[in-house]
PDB file of C-alpha atoms in Angstrom:
ATOM      1  CA  MET Q   1     -14.722 -19.188  57.807  1.00 52.00           C
ATOM      2  CA  SER Q   2     -14.571 -20.837  54.638  1.00 56.00           C
ATOM      3  CA  GLN Q   3     -11.660 -19.027  52.532  1.00 57.00           C
ATOM      4  CA  ALA Q   4     -13.972 -17.521  49.990  1.00 56.00           C
ATOM      5  CA  ALA Q   5     -15.964 -15.562  52.817  1.00 60.00           C
ATOM      6  CA  ALA Q   6     -12.920 -14.618  53.560  1.00 67.00           C
ATOM      7  CA  THR Q   7     -11.488 -13.102  51.355  1.00 75.00           C
ATOM      8  CA  PRO Q   8     -12.750  -9.818  49.709  1.00 78.00           C
ATOM      9  CA  ALA Q   9     -15.120  -9.690  46.657  1.00 85.00           C
ATOM     10  CA  LYS Q  10     -13.649  -8.174  44.005  1.00 87.00           C
ATOM     11  CA  PRO Q  11     -14.864  -4.441  43.196  1.00 89.00           C
ATOM     12  CA  PHE Q  12     -17.025  -5.082  39.895  1.00 89.00           C
ATOM     13  CA  PRO Q  13     -16.005  -3.264  36.126  1.00 91.00           C
ATOM     14  CA  PHE Q  14     -17.760  -0.081  35.521  1.00 89.00           C
ATOM     15  CA  LEU Q  15     -19.032   0.845  32.248  1.00 93.00           C
ATOM     16  CA  SER Q  16     -17.284   3.785  30.534  1.00 93.00           C
ATOM     17  CA  GLU Q  17     -18.294   6.575  29.109  1.00 92.00           C
ATOM     18  CA  ARG Q  18     -15.991   6.321  26.585  1.00 90.00           C
ATOM     19  CA  HIS Q  19     -11.874   5.483  25.652  1.00 90.00           C
ATOM     20  CA  LEU Q  20      -9.001   6.949  26.914  1.00 92.00           C
ATOM     21  CA  ASP Q  21      -6.789   5.118  24.091  1.00 93.00           C
ATOM     22  CA  PRO Q  22      -3.039   4.829  24.952  1.00 95.00           C
ATOM     23  CA  HIS Q  23      -0.821   4.343  22.338  1.00 96.00           C
ATOM     24  CA  ALA Q  24       0.732   7.602  19.825  1.00 96.00           C
ATOM     25  CA  TYR Q  25      -0.594   7.785  16.410  1.00 96.00           C
ATOM     26  CA  PRO Q  26       2.195  10.066  13.069  1.00 97.00           C
ATOM     27  CA  ASP Q  27       0.620  13.633  12.733  1.00 98.00           C
ATOM     28  CA  GLY Q  28      -0.838  13.603  10.595  1.00 98.00           C
ATOM     29  CA  VAL Q  29      -5.438  14.156   9.379  1.00 98.00           C
ATOM     30  CA  ALA Q  30      -8.081  11.716   8.746  1.00 98.00           C
ATOM     31  CA  PHE Q  31     -11.223  12.152   7.066  1.00 98.00           C
ATOM     32  CA  LEU Q  32     -14.381   9.453   8.746  1.00 98.00           C
ATOM     33  CA  ASP Q  33     -17.625  10.859   8.795  1.00 96.00           C
ATOM     34  CA  GLY Q  34     -17.949  13.443   7.266  1.00 96.00           C
ATOM     35  CA  GLN Q  35     -15.441  15.907   9.416  1.00 98.00           C
ATOM     36  CA  TYR Q  36     -11.403  16.044   9.385  1.00 98.00           C
ATOM     37  CA  LEU Q  37      -9.645  15.518  12.622  1.00 98.00           C
ATOM     38  CA  PRO Q  38      -6.351  14.225  13.633  1.00 98.00           C
ATOM     39  CA  MET Q  39      -5.591  11.287  12.911  1.00 97.00           C
ATOM     40  CA  SER Q  40      -5.084  10.301  17.177  1.00 95.00           C
ATOM     41  CA  GLN Q  41      -8.717  10.227  16.653  1.00 95.00           C
ATOM     42  CA  ALA Q  42      -9.963   8.809  13.538  1.00 96.00           C
ATOM     43  CA  LYS Q  43     -11.550   5.283  14.469  1.00 94.00           C
ATOM     44  CA  ILE Q  44     -13.428   2.275  12.888  1.00 94.00           C
ATOM     45  CA  SER Q  45     -15.918   0.254  15.208  1.00 94.00           C
ATOM     46  CA  VAL Q  46     -14.561  -3.671  16.162  1.00 95.00           C
ATOM     47  CA  LEU Q  47     -18.186  -5.067  14.553  1.00 96.00           C
ATOM     48  CA  ASP Q  48     -16.820  -3.017  11.634  1.00 97.00           C
ATOM     49  CA  TRP Q  49     -15.974  -6.112   8.060  1.00 97.00           C
ATOM     50  CA  GLY Q  50     -12.987  -3.958   7.409  1.00 97.00           C
ATOM     51  CA  PHE Q  51     -11.303  -5.598  10.453  1.00 96.00           C
ATOM     52  CA  LEU Q  52     -13.128  -8.529  10.642  1.00 96.00           C
ATOM     53  CA  HIS Q  53     -12.397 -10.254   7.814  1.00 96.00           C
ATOM     54  CA  SER Q  54     -10.671  -8.032   6.442  1.00 96.00           C
ATOM     55  CA  ASP Q  55     -13.900  -6.592   4.548  1.00 98.00           C
ATOM     56  CA  ALA Q  56     -12.334  -3.330   2.227  1.00 98.00           C
ATOM     57  CA  THR Q  57     -10.926  -2.218  -0.570  1.00 98.00           C
ATOM     58  CA  TYR Q  58      -8.328   1.122  -0.106  1.00 98.00           C
ATOM     59  CA  ASP Q  59      -5.335   2.878  -3.118  1.00 98.00           C
ATOM     60  CA  THR Q  60      -2.723   4.869  -1.519  1.00 98.00           C
ATOM     61  CA  VAL Q  61      -1.096   7.642  -3.739  1.00 98.00           C
ATOM     62  CA  HIS Q  62       1.892   9.950  -2.033  1.00 98.00           C
ATOM     63  CA  VAL Q  63       3.156  13.978  -2.156  1.00 98.00           C
ATOM     64  CA  TRP Q  64       6.467  14.210  -2.386  1.00 98.00           C
ATOM     65  CA  ASP Q  65       7.204  17.881  -2.254  1.00 98.00           C
ATOM     66  CA  GLY Q  66       3.737  19.781  -2.245  1.00 98.00           C
ATOM     67  CA  ARG Q  67       2.331  17.280  -5.287  1.00 98.00           C
ATOM     68  CA  PHE Q  68       0.445  14.705  -6.264  1.00 98.00           C
ATOM     69  CA  PHE Q  69       1.949  11.971  -8.923  1.00 98.00           C
ATOM     70  CA  ARG Q  70      -0.516   9.755 -10.739  1.00 98.00           C
ATOM     71  CA  LEU Q  71      -3.718  10.894  -8.672  1.00 98.00           C
ATOM     72  CA  ASP Q  72      -5.443  10.571 -11.544  1.00 98.00           C
ATOM     73  CA  LEU Q  73      -4.688   6.445 -11.692  1.00 98.00           C
ATOM     74  CA  HIS Q  74      -4.887   5.906  -8.183  1.00 98.00           C
ATOM     75  CA  LEU Q  75      -8.630   6.874  -8.704  1.00 98.00           C
ATOM     76  CA  ASP Q  76      -8.986   4.970 -11.583  1.00 98.00           C
ATOM     77  CA  ARG Q  77      -7.992   1.585  -9.507  1.00 98.00           C
ATOM     78  CA  PHE Q  78      -9.757   2.818  -6.034  1.00 98.00           C
ATOM     79  CA  PHE Q  79     -13.048   2.779  -7.682  1.00 98.00           C
ATOM     80  CA  GLY Q  80     -12.023  -0.239  -9.989  1.00 98.00           C
ATOM     81  CA  GLY Q  81     -11.685  -1.744  -6.600  1.00 98.00           C
ATOM     82  CA  LEU Q  82     -14.607  -0.200  -4.737  1.00 98.00           C
ATOM     83  CA  GLU Q  83     -17.297  -1.575  -8.169  1.00 98.00           C
ATOM     84  CA  LYS Q  84     -15.801  -4.763  -8.250  1.00 98.00           C
ATOM     85  CA  LEU Q  85     -16.592  -4.630  -4.640  1.00 98.00           C
ATOM     86  CA  ARG Q  86     -20.181  -4.266  -4.385  1.00 98.00           C
ATOM     87  CA  MET Q  87     -19.292  -1.345  -2.458  1.00 98.00           C
ATOM     88  CA  ILE Q  88     -20.540   2.453  -2.881  1.00 98.00           C
ATOM     89  CA  ILE Q  89     -19.324   5.647  -1.095  1.00 98.00           C
ATOM     90  CA  PRO Q  90     -21.413   8.595  -1.425  1.00 97.00           C
ATOM     91  CA  PHE Q  91     -18.294  10.640  -3.110  1.00 98.00           C
ATOM     92  CA  ASP Q  92     -17.300  11.407  -6.504  1.00 98.00           C
ATOM     93  CA  ARG Q  93     -14.352  11.147  -8.085  1.00 98.00           C
ATOM     94  CA  ASP Q  94     -14.254  15.297  -7.734  1.00 98.00           C
ATOM     95  CA  GLY Q  95     -15.784  14.655  -4.021  1.00 98.00           C
ATOM     96  CA  VAL Q  96     -12.842  11.870  -3.077  1.00 98.00           C
ATOM     97  CA  ALA Q  97      -8.485  14.362  -4.791  1.00 98.00           C
ATOM     98  CA  GLU Q  98     -10.662  17.244  -2.527  1.00 98.00           C
ATOM     99  CA  ILE Q  99     -10.938  15.497  -0.026  1.00 98.00           C
ATOM    100  CA  LEU Q 100      -7.409  14.839  -0.096  1.00 98.00           C
ATOM    101  CA  HIS Q 101      -6.634  16.908  -1.284  1.00 98.00           C
ATOM    102  CA  ASN Q 102      -8.097  18.844   1.946  1.00 98.00           C
ATOM    103  CA  CYS Q 103      -6.054  15.808   4.587  1.00 98.00           C
ATOM    104  CA  VAL Q 104      -3.311  17.098   2.635  1.00 98.00           C
ATOM    105  CA  ALA Q 105      -3.415  20.942   3.322  1.00 98.00           C
ATOM    106  CA  LEU Q 106      -4.772  20.733   6.384  1.00 98.00           C
ATOM    107  CA  SER Q 107      -2.158  18.432   7.919  1.00 98.00           C
ATOM    108  CA  GLY Q 108       0.461  20.941   6.367  1.00 98.00           C
ATOM    109  CA  HIS Q 109       2.426  18.269   4.815  1.00 98.00           C
ATOM    110  CA  ARG Q 110       4.772  18.713   1.641  1.00 98.00           C
ATOM    111  CA  ALA Q 111       5.654  14.948   0.977  1.00 98.00           C
ATOM    112  CA  ALA Q 112       3.056  11.631   2.127  1.00 98.00           C
ATOM    113  CA  ASP Q 113       1.107   8.608   1.896  1.00 98.00           C
ATOM    114  CA  VAL Q 114      -2.683   9.934   1.482  1.00 98.00           C
ATOM    115  CA  GLU Q 115      -4.765   7.038   1.030  1.00 98.00           C
ATOM    116  CA  MET Q 116      -8.490   6.596   0.656  1.00 98.00           C
ATOM    117  CA  LEU Q 117     -10.117   3.828   1.388  1.00 98.00           C
ATOM    118  CA  CYS Q 118     -13.569   2.040   1.815  1.00 98.00           C
ATOM    119  CA  THR Q 119     -14.483  -0.932   4.552  1.00 98.00           C
ATOM    120  CA  ARG Q 120     -18.181  -2.963   4.250  1.00 98.00           C
ATOM    121  CA  GLY Q 121     -18.652  -0.867   7.019  1.00 97.00           C
ATOM    122  CA  ALA Q 122     -21.146  -2.549  10.167  1.00 95.00           C
ATOM    123  CA  SER Q 123     -24.936  -3.941  10.119  1.00 93.00           C
ATOM    124  CA  PRO Q 124     -26.507  -2.727  12.829  1.00 91.00           C
ATOM    125  CA  SER Q 125     -27.778  -6.252  14.023  1.00 93.00           C
ATOM    126  CA  PHE Q 126     -24.123  -7.655  13.563  1.00 92.00           C
ATOM    127  CA  SER Q 127     -25.971  -9.214  10.410  1.00 92.00           C
ATOM    128  CA  ARG Q 128     -24.023 -12.125   8.857  1.00 93.00           C
ATOM    129  CA  ASP Q 129     -24.704 -10.450   5.333  1.00 95.00           C
ATOM    130  CA  PRO Q 130     -22.368  -8.688   3.534  1.00 95.00           C
ATOM    131  CA  ARG Q 131     -25.626  -6.442   1.794  1.00 95.00           C
ATOM    132  CA  GLN Q 132     -27.004  -4.937   5.455  1.00 96.00           C
ATOM    133  CA  ALA Q 133     -23.500  -3.515   6.374  1.00 96.00           C
ATOM    134  CA  VAL Q 134     -23.727  -0.093   5.623  1.00 96.00           C
ATOM    135  CA  ASN Q 135     -20.430   0.755   3.330  1.00 97.00           C
ATOM    136  CA  ARG Q 136     -17.770   2.909   5.115  1.00 97.00           C
ATOM    137  CA  PHE Q 137     -15.370   5.531   3.516  1.00 98.00           C
ATOM    138  CA  MET Q 138     -12.381   7.202   4.866  1.00 98.00           C
ATOM    139  CA  ALA Q 139      -8.560   8.766   4.433  1.00 98.00           C
ATOM    140  CA  PHE Q 140      -6.145  10.262   5.182  1.00 98.00           C
ATOM    141  CA  ALA Q 141      -2.650  12.003   4.871  1.00 98.00           C
ATOM    142  CA  VAL Q 142       0.563  10.161   7.564  1.00 98.00           C
ATOM    143  CA  PRO Q 143       4.070  11.657   6.305  1.00 98.00           C
ATOM    144  CA  PHE Q 144       5.924  10.180   3.761  1.00 98.00           C
ATOM    145  CA  GLY Q 145       7.824   6.047   4.050  1.00 97.00           C
ATOM    146  CA  SER Q 146      10.255   4.353   1.560  1.00 97.00           C
ATOM    147  CA  VAL Q 147      10.414   0.796   1.579  1.00 96.00           C
ATOM    148  CA  ALA Q 148      14.474   1.565   1.576  1.00 96.00           C
ATOM    149  CA  ASN Q 149      15.491   4.293   3.331  1.00 96.00           C
ATOM    150  CA  ALA Q 150      17.635   6.948   2.464  1.00 96.00           C
ATOM    151  CA  GLU Q 151      21.252   4.030   2.310  1.00 97.00           C
ATOM    152  CA  GLN Q 152      18.967   1.601   1.106  1.00 97.00           C
ATOM    153  CA  LEU Q 153      18.030   3.916  -1.751  1.00 97.00           C
ATOM    154  CA  ARG Q 154      22.104   4.134  -1.626  1.00 97.00           C
ATOM    155  CA  THR Q 155      23.727   0.813  -2.336  1.00 97.00           C
ATOM    156  CA  GLY Q 156      20.649  -1.732  -2.309  1.00 98.00           C
ATOM    157  CA  LEU Q 157      18.104  -3.686  -0.712  1.00 98.00           C
ATOM    158  CA  HIS Q 158      19.507  -7.544   0.734  1.00 98.00           C
ATOM    159  CA  VAL Q 159      15.632  -8.983  -0.068  1.00 98.00           C
ATOM    160  CA  ALA Q 160      14.993 -12.457   0.788  1.00 98.00           C
ATOM    161  CA  ILE Q 161      12.549 -15.325  -1.472  1.00 98.00           C
ATOM    162  CA  SER Q 162      10.113 -17.253   1.289  1.00 98.00           C
ATOM    163  CA  ASP Q 163       8.012 -20.394   0.431  1.00 96.00           C
ATOM    164  CA  LYS Q 164       5.652 -18.805   1.037  1.00 97.00           C
ATOM    165  CA  VAL Q 165       2.781 -18.423  -2.166  1.00 97.00           C
ATOM    166  CA  ARG Q 166       0.912 -15.279  -2.686  1.00 96.00           C
ATOM    167  CA  ILE Q 167      -2.913 -15.771  -2.961  1.00 95.00           C
ATOM    168  CA  PRO Q 168      -4.102 -16.891  -6.824  1.00 94.00           C
ATOM    169  CA  PRO Q 169      -6.077 -14.510  -8.553  1.00 94.00           C
ATOM    170  CA  ALA Q 170      -8.511 -16.774  -9.276  1.00 93.00           C
ATOM    171  CA  SER Q 171      -9.420 -16.441  -5.646  1.00 95.00           C
ATOM    172  CA  ILE Q 172      -8.284 -13.005  -4.055  1.00 93.00           C
ATOM    173  CA  ASP Q 173      -8.834 -10.653  -8.133  1.00 95.00           C
ATOM    174  CA  PRO Q 174      -4.537  -9.107  -7.364  1.00 94.00           C
ATOM    175  CA  SER Q 175      -5.860  -6.148  -9.130  1.00 95.00           C
ATOM    176  CA  ILE Q 176      -8.339  -5.288  -6.395  1.00 97.00           C
ATOM    177  CA  LYS Q 177      -5.874  -2.833  -3.857  1.00 97.00           C
ATOM    178  CA  ASN Q 178      -6.579  -5.869  -0.374  1.00 96.00           C
ATOM    179  CA  TYR Q 179      -5.190  -5.905   3.122  1.00 95.00           C
ATOM    180  CA  HIS Q 180      -5.010  -9.618   2.783  1.00 94.00           C
ATOM    181  CA  TRP Q 181      -1.485  -8.721   4.280  1.00 96.00           C
ATOM    182  CA  LEU Q 182      -1.372 -12.432   5.728  1.00 96.00           C
ATOM    183  CA  ASP Q 183       0.247 -13.918   2.816  1.00 97.00           C
ATOM    184  CA  LEU Q 184       3.319 -11.127   2.950  1.00 97.00           C
ATOM    185  CA  VAL Q 185       3.506 -10.787   6.534  1.00 98.00           C
ATOM    186  CA  ARG Q 186       4.521 -14.518   7.207  1.00 98.00           C
ATOM    187  CA  GLY Q 187       7.238 -13.897   4.191  1.00 98.00           C
ATOM    188  CA  LEU Q 188       8.457 -10.346   6.138  1.00 98.00           C
ATOM    189  CA  TYR Q 189       9.015 -12.757   9.199  1.00 98.00           C
ATOM    190  CA  ASP Q 190      11.168 -15.371   6.763  1.00 98.00           C
ATOM    191  CA  ALA Q 191      13.234 -12.588   5.520  1.00 98.00           C
ATOM    192  CA  TYR Q 192      13.750 -10.955   8.638  1.00 98.00           C
ATOM    193  CA  ASP Q 193      14.652 -14.539  10.548  1.00 98.00           C
ATOM    194  CA  ARG Q 194      17.418 -14.774   7.621  1.00 98.00           C
ATOM    195  CA  GLY Q 195      19.292 -10.928   8.059  1.00 98.00           C
ATOM    196  CA  ALA Q 196      17.513 -10.117   5.006  1.00 98.00           C
ATOM    197  CA  ASP Q 197      15.913  -6.194   4.296  1.00 98.00           C
ATOM    198  CA  SER Q 198      12.629  -7.513   3.128  1.00 98.00           C
ATOM    199  CA  ALA Q 199      10.882 -10.809   0.891  1.00 98.00           C
ATOM    200  CA  LEU Q 200       9.898 -11.828  -2.175  1.00 98.00           C
ATOM    201  CA  ILE Q 201       6.811 -14.742  -1.774  1.00 98.00           C
ATOM    202  CA  LEU Q 202       5.716 -16.846  -5.771  1.00 98.00           C
ATOM    203  CA  ASP Q 203       3.434 -17.447  -6.672  1.00 97.00           C
ATOM    204  CA  PHE Q 204       0.799 -20.834  -7.589  1.00 94.00           C
ATOM    205  CA  ASN Q 205       3.242 -21.506 -10.580  1.00 95.00           C
ATOM    206  CA  GLY Q 206       6.751 -21.206  -7.944  1.00 97.00           C
ATOM    207  CA  ASN Q 207       7.505 -18.099  -9.876  1.00 98.00           C
ATOM    208  CA  VAL Q 208       8.638 -15.020  -8.006  1.00 98.00           C
ATOM    209  CA  ALA Q 209       5.347 -12.452  -7.622  1.00 98.00           C
ATOM    210  CA  GLU Q 210       5.591  -9.823  -5.516  1.00 98.00           C
ATOM    211  CA  GLY Q 211       6.454  -9.041  -1.553  1.00 98.00           C
ATOM    212  CA  PRO Q 212       5.316  -6.922   0.966  1.00 97.00           C
ATOM    213  CA  GLY Q 213       3.021  -4.252  -1.058  1.00 96.00           C
ATOM    214  CA  PHE Q 214       5.594  -4.118  -3.823  1.00 98.00           C
ATOM    215  CA  ASN Q 215       6.277  -5.525  -7.358  1.00 98.00           C
ATOM    216  CA  VAL Q 216      10.074  -6.874  -9.154  1.00 98.00           C
ATOM    217  CA  PHE Q 217      11.754  -6.480 -11.830  1.00 98.00           C
ATOM    218  CA  CYS Q 218      14.642  -7.854 -12.780  1.00 98.00           C
ATOM    219  CA  VAL Q 219      16.702  -6.304 -15.767  1.00 98.00           C
ATOM    220  CA  THR Q 220      19.076  -9.440 -18.389  1.00 98.00           C
ATOM    221  CA  ASP Q 221      20.701  -8.187 -22.054  1.00 97.00           C
ATOM    222  CA  GLY Q 222      18.636  -4.495 -21.136  1.00 97.00           C
ATOM    223  CA  ARG Q 223      15.507  -5.390 -20.925  1.00 98.00           C
ATOM    224  CA  LEU Q 224      13.349  -5.190 -18.027  1.00 98.00           C
ATOM    225  CA  THR Q 225      10.814  -8.318 -16.814  1.00 98.00           C
ATOM    226  CA  THR Q 226       8.298  -8.247 -14.056  1.00 98.00           C
ATOM    227  CA  PRO Q 227       5.963 -10.819 -13.502  1.00 98.00           C
ATOM    228  CA  ALA Q 228       2.872 -11.394 -14.608  1.00 97.00           C
ATOM    229  CA  VAL Q 229       0.556 -13.091 -12.143  1.00 93.00           C
ATOM    230  CA  GLY Q 230      -0.835 -13.458  -9.355  1.00 91.00           C
ATOM    231  CA  VAL Q 231       0.372  -9.912  -8.456  1.00 96.00           C
ATOM    232  CA  LEU Q 232      -1.105  -5.990  -8.065  1.00 95.00           C
ATOM    233  CA  PRO Q 233      -0.615  -3.944 -11.080  1.00 96.00           C
ATOM    234  CA  GLY Q 234       0.973  -1.082  -9.058  1.00 97.00           C
ATOM    235  CA  ILE Q 235       0.994   2.720 -10.001  1.00 98.00           C
ATOM    236  CA  THR Q 236       4.577   2.512  -9.878  1.00 98.00           C
ATOM    237  CA  ARG Q 237       5.068  -1.020 -12.256  1.00 98.00           C
ATOM    238  CA  ARG Q 238       2.979   0.249 -14.273  1.00 98.00           C
ATOM    239  CA  THR Q 239       5.223   3.623 -14.725  1.00 98.00           C
ATOM    240  CA  VAL Q 240       8.254   1.823 -15.672  1.00 98.00           C
ATOM    241  CA  PHE Q 241       6.547   0.757 -18.167  1.00 98.00           C
ATOM    242  CA  ASP Q 242       5.581   4.337 -19.127  1.00 98.00           C
ATOM    243  CA  LEU Q 243       8.868   5.141 -18.970  1.00 98.00           C
ATOM    244  CA  CYS Q 244      10.544   2.539 -20.686  1.00 98.00           C
ATOM    245  CA  ALA Q 245       8.898   3.963 -22.893  1.00 98.00           C
ATOM    246  CA  GLU Q 246       9.956   6.967 -23.807  1.00 97.00           C
ATOM    247  CA  ILE Q 247      13.407   5.789 -23.298  1.00 97.00           C
ATOM    248  CA  ASP Q 248      13.557   2.707 -25.415  1.00 97.00           C
ATOM    249  CA  LEU Q 249      13.722  -0.172 -22.823  1.00 98.00           C
ATOM    250  CA  ALA Q 250      12.312  -3.138 -23.979  1.00 98.00           C
ATOM    251  CA  VAL Q 251       9.757  -4.615 -20.571  1.00 98.00           C
ATOM    252  CA  THR Q 252       7.141  -7.425 -20.792  1.00 98.00           C
ATOM    253  CA  ALA Q 253       5.087  -8.917 -17.661  1.00 98.00           C
ATOM    254  CA  ALA Q 254       6.226 -12.744 -18.250  1.00 98.00           C
ATOM    255  CA  ALA Q 255       6.484 -14.956 -16.269  1.00 98.00           C
ATOM    256  CA  VAL Q 256       9.939 -14.801 -14.004  1.00 98.00           C
ATOM    257  CA  GLY Q 257      11.727 -17.901 -11.973  1.00 98.00           C
ATOM    258  CA  VAL Q 258      13.393 -17.649  -9.294  1.00 98.00           C
ATOM    259  CA  ALA Q 259      16.703 -18.529 -10.909  1.00 98.00           C
ATOM    260  CA  ALA Q 260      15.799 -16.191 -12.959  1.00 98.00           C
ATOM    261  CA  LEU Q 261      16.077 -13.653 -11.022  1.00 98.00           C
ATOM    262  CA  LYS Q 262      18.918 -14.120  -9.125  1.00 98.00           C
ATOM    263  CA  GLY Q 263      20.226 -14.791 -13.200  1.00 97.00           C
ATOM    264  CA  ALA Q 264      19.899 -11.426 -13.387  1.00 98.00           C
ATOM    265  CA  ASP Q 265      21.871  -7.843 -14.595  1.00 98.00           C
ATOM    266  CA  GLU Q 266      20.495  -6.392 -12.353  1.00 98.00           C
ATOM    267  CA  VAL Q 267      17.250  -6.620 -10.083  1.00 98.00           C
ATOM    268  CA  PHE Q 268      15.165  -4.063  -8.872  1.00 98.00           C
ATOM    269  CA  ILE Q 269      11.509  -3.214  -7.215  1.00 98.00           C
ATOM    270  CA  THR Q 270       8.362  -1.018  -7.369  1.00 98.00           C
ATOM    271  CA  SER Q 271       5.898   1.294  -4.931  1.00 98.00           C
ATOM    272  CA  THR Q 272       4.324   4.013  -4.074  1.00 98.00           C
ATOM    273  CA  ALA Q 273       5.825   4.153  -0.966  1.00 97.00           C
ATOM    274  CA  GLY Q 274       9.747   4.641  -2.403  1.00 97.00           C
ATOM    275  CA  GLY Q 275       9.306   4.642  -5.898  1.00 98.00           C
ATOM    276  CA  ILE Q 276      12.165   3.415  -8.008  1.00 98.00           C
ATOM    277  CA  MET Q 277      14.677   0.305  -5.401  1.00 98.00           C
ATOM    278  CA  PRO Q 278      17.370  -0.927  -5.620  1.00 98.00           C
ATOM    279  CA  VAL Q 279      17.960  -5.008  -5.185  1.00 98.00           C
ATOM    280  CA  THR Q 280      21.871  -5.487  -4.805  1.00 98.00           C
ATOM    281  CA  ALA Q 281      21.346  -9.229  -3.493  1.00 98.00           C
ATOM    282  CA  ILE Q 282      19.491 -11.621  -3.254  1.00 98.00           C
ATOM    283  CA  ASP Q 283      19.324 -14.803  -0.474  1.00 98.00           C
ATOM    284  CA  GLY Q 284      22.224 -13.389   0.919  1.00 97.00           C
ATOM    285  CA  ALA Q 285      23.967 -13.461  -2.705  1.00 97.00           C
ATOM    286  CA  PRO Q 286      24.927 -10.362  -4.066  1.00 98.00           C
ATOM    287  CA  ILE Q 287      23.032  -8.664  -7.638  1.00 96.00           C
ATOM    288  CA  ALA Q 288      25.933  -7.272 -10.258  1.00 86.00           C
ATOM    289  CA  GLY Q 289      28.429  -7.661  -7.633  1.00 93.00           C
ATOM    290  CA  GLY Q 290      26.060  -5.384  -5.369  1.00 96.00           C
ATOM    291  CA  LYS Q 291      26.212  -2.401  -7.138  1.00 96.00           C
ATOM    292  CA  VAL Q 292      23.240  -0.755  -8.195  1.00 97.00           C
ATOM    293  CA  GLY Q 293      22.966  -1.594 -11.808  1.00 97.00           C
ATOM    294  CA  PRO Q 294      22.883   1.944 -14.335  1.00 97.00           C
ATOM    295  CA  ILE Q 295      19.726   0.577 -15.517  1.00 98.00           C
ATOM    296  CA  THR Q 296      17.763   0.737 -12.989  1.00 98.00           C
ATOM    297  CA  GLU Q 297      19.955   4.415 -11.779  1.00 98.00           C
ATOM    298  CA  ARG Q 298      18.391   5.430 -14.921  1.00 98.00           C
ATOM    299  CA  LEU Q 299      15.391   4.985 -14.282  1.00 98.00           C
ATOM    300  CA  MET Q 300      15.166   6.170 -10.831  1.00 98.00           C
ATOM    301  CA  ALA Q 301      16.086   9.633 -11.736  1.00 98.00           C
ATOM    302  CA  LEU Q 302      13.586  10.118 -13.757  1.00 98.00           C
ATOM    303  CA  TYR Q 303      10.805   8.868 -11.651  1.00 98.00           C
ATOM    304  CA  TRP Q 304      11.341  11.523  -9.811  1.00 98.00           C
ATOM    305  CA  LYS Q 305      11.566  14.066 -12.102  1.00 97.00           C
ATOM    306  CA  ARG Q 306       8.823  13.201 -13.250  1.00 97.00           C
ATOM    307  CA  HIS Q 307       6.663  14.118 -10.450  1.00 98.00           C
ATOM    308  CA  GLU Q 308       7.734  18.712 -11.334  1.00 95.00           C
ATOM    309  CA  ASP Q 309       5.646  17.217 -14.358  1.00 97.00           C
ATOM    310  CA  PRO Q 310       1.967  19.207 -14.274  1.00 97.00           C
ATOM    311  CA  THR Q 311       0.135  15.656 -16.769  1.00 96.00           C
ATOM    312  CA  TRP Q 312       2.622  13.184 -14.069  1.00 97.00           C
ATOM    313  CA  SER Q 313       1.074  15.696 -10.897  1.00 98.00           C
ATOM    314  CA  SER Q 314      -1.133  18.293  -9.119  1.00 97.00           C
ATOM    315  CA  ALA Q 315      -0.367  20.899  -6.647  1.00 98.00           C
ATOM    316  CA  VAL Q 316      -2.121  20.933  -3.624  1.00 98.00           C
ATOM    317  CA  ARG Q 317      -3.911  23.290  -2.115  1.00 93.00           C
ATOM    318  CA  TYR Q 318      -1.980  24.637   0.816  1.00 96.00           C
ATOM    319  CA  PRO Q 319      -4.903  27.215   3.445  1.00 91.00           C
TER     320      PRO Q 319
END
């Protein structure tokens, strides 16, 4: 008898009726296909172009103390991205705003990250023609998360500058918020390998660009500068410009070289995920003696104070 004949046949796999998901998810509520669902039940197809090709746009707004912060600006950017990517959703601005409010209200979170997104979707015939894909809108609310933790907000982040180059704007319009993050993720691993908390990467001219989900500012002789080219025009970045105008601080968008950043009096980063966050070391060397600077502290305080302002924020309608 041959060895093959003596070996019992391996049972053929059976086709499951449904997916049993072994993974854990944050507490939250999602909106998908007209339904409000627990985060664990919000799924997309493996054939969706958003998954297969990063063909999607999104925006994230935060809720703090039960209030959305600058939701109108986030909606502007999201709908601008939809138009540039030729995507269509069955909701107008008011409809999307209502869905976001509902996700937060149903979750019960008083502090939340709230995301609206649209993928190219999937073609019923798995066509490679994006015009045949059915665009798919979804949204969700999960607990608020920050780029910097409480200790880092108090003492400052340590960042490393990676030599990875941000995707140039001629290839991907940075005003369209997108999931093309491989350059940022590679930079982040460079930073971790060097013992830093996070990373900054370069633009195509060798100047500082941005980090994974945040913009950067430097302060020199009382003047603020932030990179101008090849970066996402962040809402918190915009908020820094607005705050500086109120308190008569000079701020400009321009090229920021690596040497200029390292030689600055103060450095901070900005993101919806955390607000204005101090940086006190770059590539292992302290910025301004490793202390959070006075202009950074002043802007941080003003930023969080404005969350109470009804002209900049809107209350969530909880049940």
